mmCIF file of C-alpha atoms in Angstrom:
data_model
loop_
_atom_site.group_PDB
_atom_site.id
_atom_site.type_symbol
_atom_site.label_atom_id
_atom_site.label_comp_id
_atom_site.label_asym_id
_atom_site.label_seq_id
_atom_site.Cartn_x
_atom_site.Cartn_y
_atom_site.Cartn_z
ATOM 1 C CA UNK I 72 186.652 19.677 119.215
ATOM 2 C CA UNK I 73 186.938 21.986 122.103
ATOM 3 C CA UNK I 74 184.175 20.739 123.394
ATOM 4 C CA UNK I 75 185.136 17.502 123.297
ATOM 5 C CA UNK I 76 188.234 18.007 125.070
ATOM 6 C CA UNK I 77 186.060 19.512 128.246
ATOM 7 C CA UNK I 78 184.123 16.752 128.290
ATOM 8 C CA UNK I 79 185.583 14.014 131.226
ATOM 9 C CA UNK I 80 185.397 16.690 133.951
ATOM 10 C CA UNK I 81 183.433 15.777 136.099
ATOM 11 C CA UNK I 82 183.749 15.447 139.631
ATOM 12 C CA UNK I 83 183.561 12.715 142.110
ATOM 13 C CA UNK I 84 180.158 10.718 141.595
ATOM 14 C CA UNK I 85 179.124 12.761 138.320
ATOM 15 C CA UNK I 86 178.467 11.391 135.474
ATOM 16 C CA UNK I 87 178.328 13.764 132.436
ATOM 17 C CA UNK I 88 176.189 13.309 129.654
ATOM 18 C CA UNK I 89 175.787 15.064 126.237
ATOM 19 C CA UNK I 90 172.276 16.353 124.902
ATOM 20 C CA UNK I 91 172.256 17.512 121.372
ATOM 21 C CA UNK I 92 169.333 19.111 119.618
ATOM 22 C CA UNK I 93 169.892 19.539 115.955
ATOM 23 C CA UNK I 94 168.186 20.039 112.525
ATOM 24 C CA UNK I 95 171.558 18.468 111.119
ATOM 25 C CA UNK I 96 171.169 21.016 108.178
ATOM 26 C CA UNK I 97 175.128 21.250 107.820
ATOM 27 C CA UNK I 98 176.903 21.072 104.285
ATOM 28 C CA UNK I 99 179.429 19.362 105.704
ATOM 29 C CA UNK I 100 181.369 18.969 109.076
ATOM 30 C CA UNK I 101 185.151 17.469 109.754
ATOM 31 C CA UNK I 102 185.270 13.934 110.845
ATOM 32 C CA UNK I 103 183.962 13.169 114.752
ATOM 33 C CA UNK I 104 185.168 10.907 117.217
ATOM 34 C CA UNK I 105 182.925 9.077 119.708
ATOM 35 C CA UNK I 106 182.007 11.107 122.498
ATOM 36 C CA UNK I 107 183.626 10.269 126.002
ATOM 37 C CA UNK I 108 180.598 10.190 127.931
ATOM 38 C CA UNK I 109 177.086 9.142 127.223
ATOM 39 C CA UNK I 110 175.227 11.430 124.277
ATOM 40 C CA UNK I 111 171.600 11.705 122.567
ATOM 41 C CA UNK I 112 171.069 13.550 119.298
ATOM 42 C CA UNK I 113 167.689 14.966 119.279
ATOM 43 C CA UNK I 114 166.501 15.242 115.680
ATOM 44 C CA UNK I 115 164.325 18.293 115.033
ATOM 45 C CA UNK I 116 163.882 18.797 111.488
ATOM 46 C CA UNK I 117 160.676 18.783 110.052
ATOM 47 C CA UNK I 118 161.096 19.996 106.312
ATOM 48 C CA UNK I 119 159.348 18.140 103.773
ATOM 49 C CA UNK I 120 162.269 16.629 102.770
ATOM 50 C CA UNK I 121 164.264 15.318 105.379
ATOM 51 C CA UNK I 122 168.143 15.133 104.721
ATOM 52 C CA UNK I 123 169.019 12.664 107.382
ATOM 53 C CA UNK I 124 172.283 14.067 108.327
ATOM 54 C CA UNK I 125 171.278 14.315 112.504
ATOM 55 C CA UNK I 126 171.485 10.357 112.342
ATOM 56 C CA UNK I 127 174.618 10.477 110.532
ATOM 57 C CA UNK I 128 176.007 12.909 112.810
ATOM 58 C CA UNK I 129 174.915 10.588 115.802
ATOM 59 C CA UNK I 130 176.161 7.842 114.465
ATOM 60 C CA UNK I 131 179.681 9.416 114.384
ATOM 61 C CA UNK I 132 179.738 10.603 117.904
ATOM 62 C CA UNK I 133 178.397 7.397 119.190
ATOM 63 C CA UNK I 134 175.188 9.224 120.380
ATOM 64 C CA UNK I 135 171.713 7.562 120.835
ATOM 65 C CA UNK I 136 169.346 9.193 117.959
ATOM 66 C CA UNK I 137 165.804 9.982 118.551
ATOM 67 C CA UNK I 138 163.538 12.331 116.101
ATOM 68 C CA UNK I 139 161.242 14.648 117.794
ATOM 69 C CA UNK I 140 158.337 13.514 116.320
ATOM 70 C CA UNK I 141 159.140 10.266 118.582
ATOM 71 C CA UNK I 142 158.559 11.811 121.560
ATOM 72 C CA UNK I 143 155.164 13.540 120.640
ATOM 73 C CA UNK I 144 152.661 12.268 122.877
ATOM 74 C CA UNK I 145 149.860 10.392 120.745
ATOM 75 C CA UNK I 146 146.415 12.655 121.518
ATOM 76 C CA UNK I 147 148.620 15.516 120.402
ATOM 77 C CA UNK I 148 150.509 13.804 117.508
ATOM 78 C CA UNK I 149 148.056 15.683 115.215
ATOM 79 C CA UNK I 150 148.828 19.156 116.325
ATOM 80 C CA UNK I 151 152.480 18.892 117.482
ATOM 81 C CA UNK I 152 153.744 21.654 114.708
ATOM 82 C CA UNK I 153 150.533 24.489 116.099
ATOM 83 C CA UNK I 154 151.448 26.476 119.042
#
């Protein structure tokens, strides 16, 4: 929440924005509001079994979601989780 209230200050002709990278592996978090200013979640969890929570939690703060796996770029779609 303290966060949230530091968001809105920004100057003349800024525009803030919030980026988010998450694995939304939380147990449980206390209610959002929607985020003053623009947002994305980025979704990086890659367990087997995916929980879902990051979309949840985007959908709460009023964030655009997107999953890492989205922005892979196709020839390397294959390899993305090798170094």
């Amino acid at each position: 929440q303290e966060a949230q209230g530091q968001l809105g200050l920004a100057g003349p002709g800024e525009q803030q924005r919030l980026l988010l990278l998450t694995d939304g592996r939380l147990r449980d978090w206390p209610r959002l509001t929607a985020l003053p200013c623009p947002g994305l979640l980025l979704d990086i969890e890659r367990a087997p079994i995916r929980l879902g929570r990051a979309r949840q939690l985007a959908s709460e703060l009023g964030a655009d979601y997107h999953h890492i796996d989205e922005l892979a770029p196709a020839s390397r779609a294959p390899t993305w989780n090798r170094p």
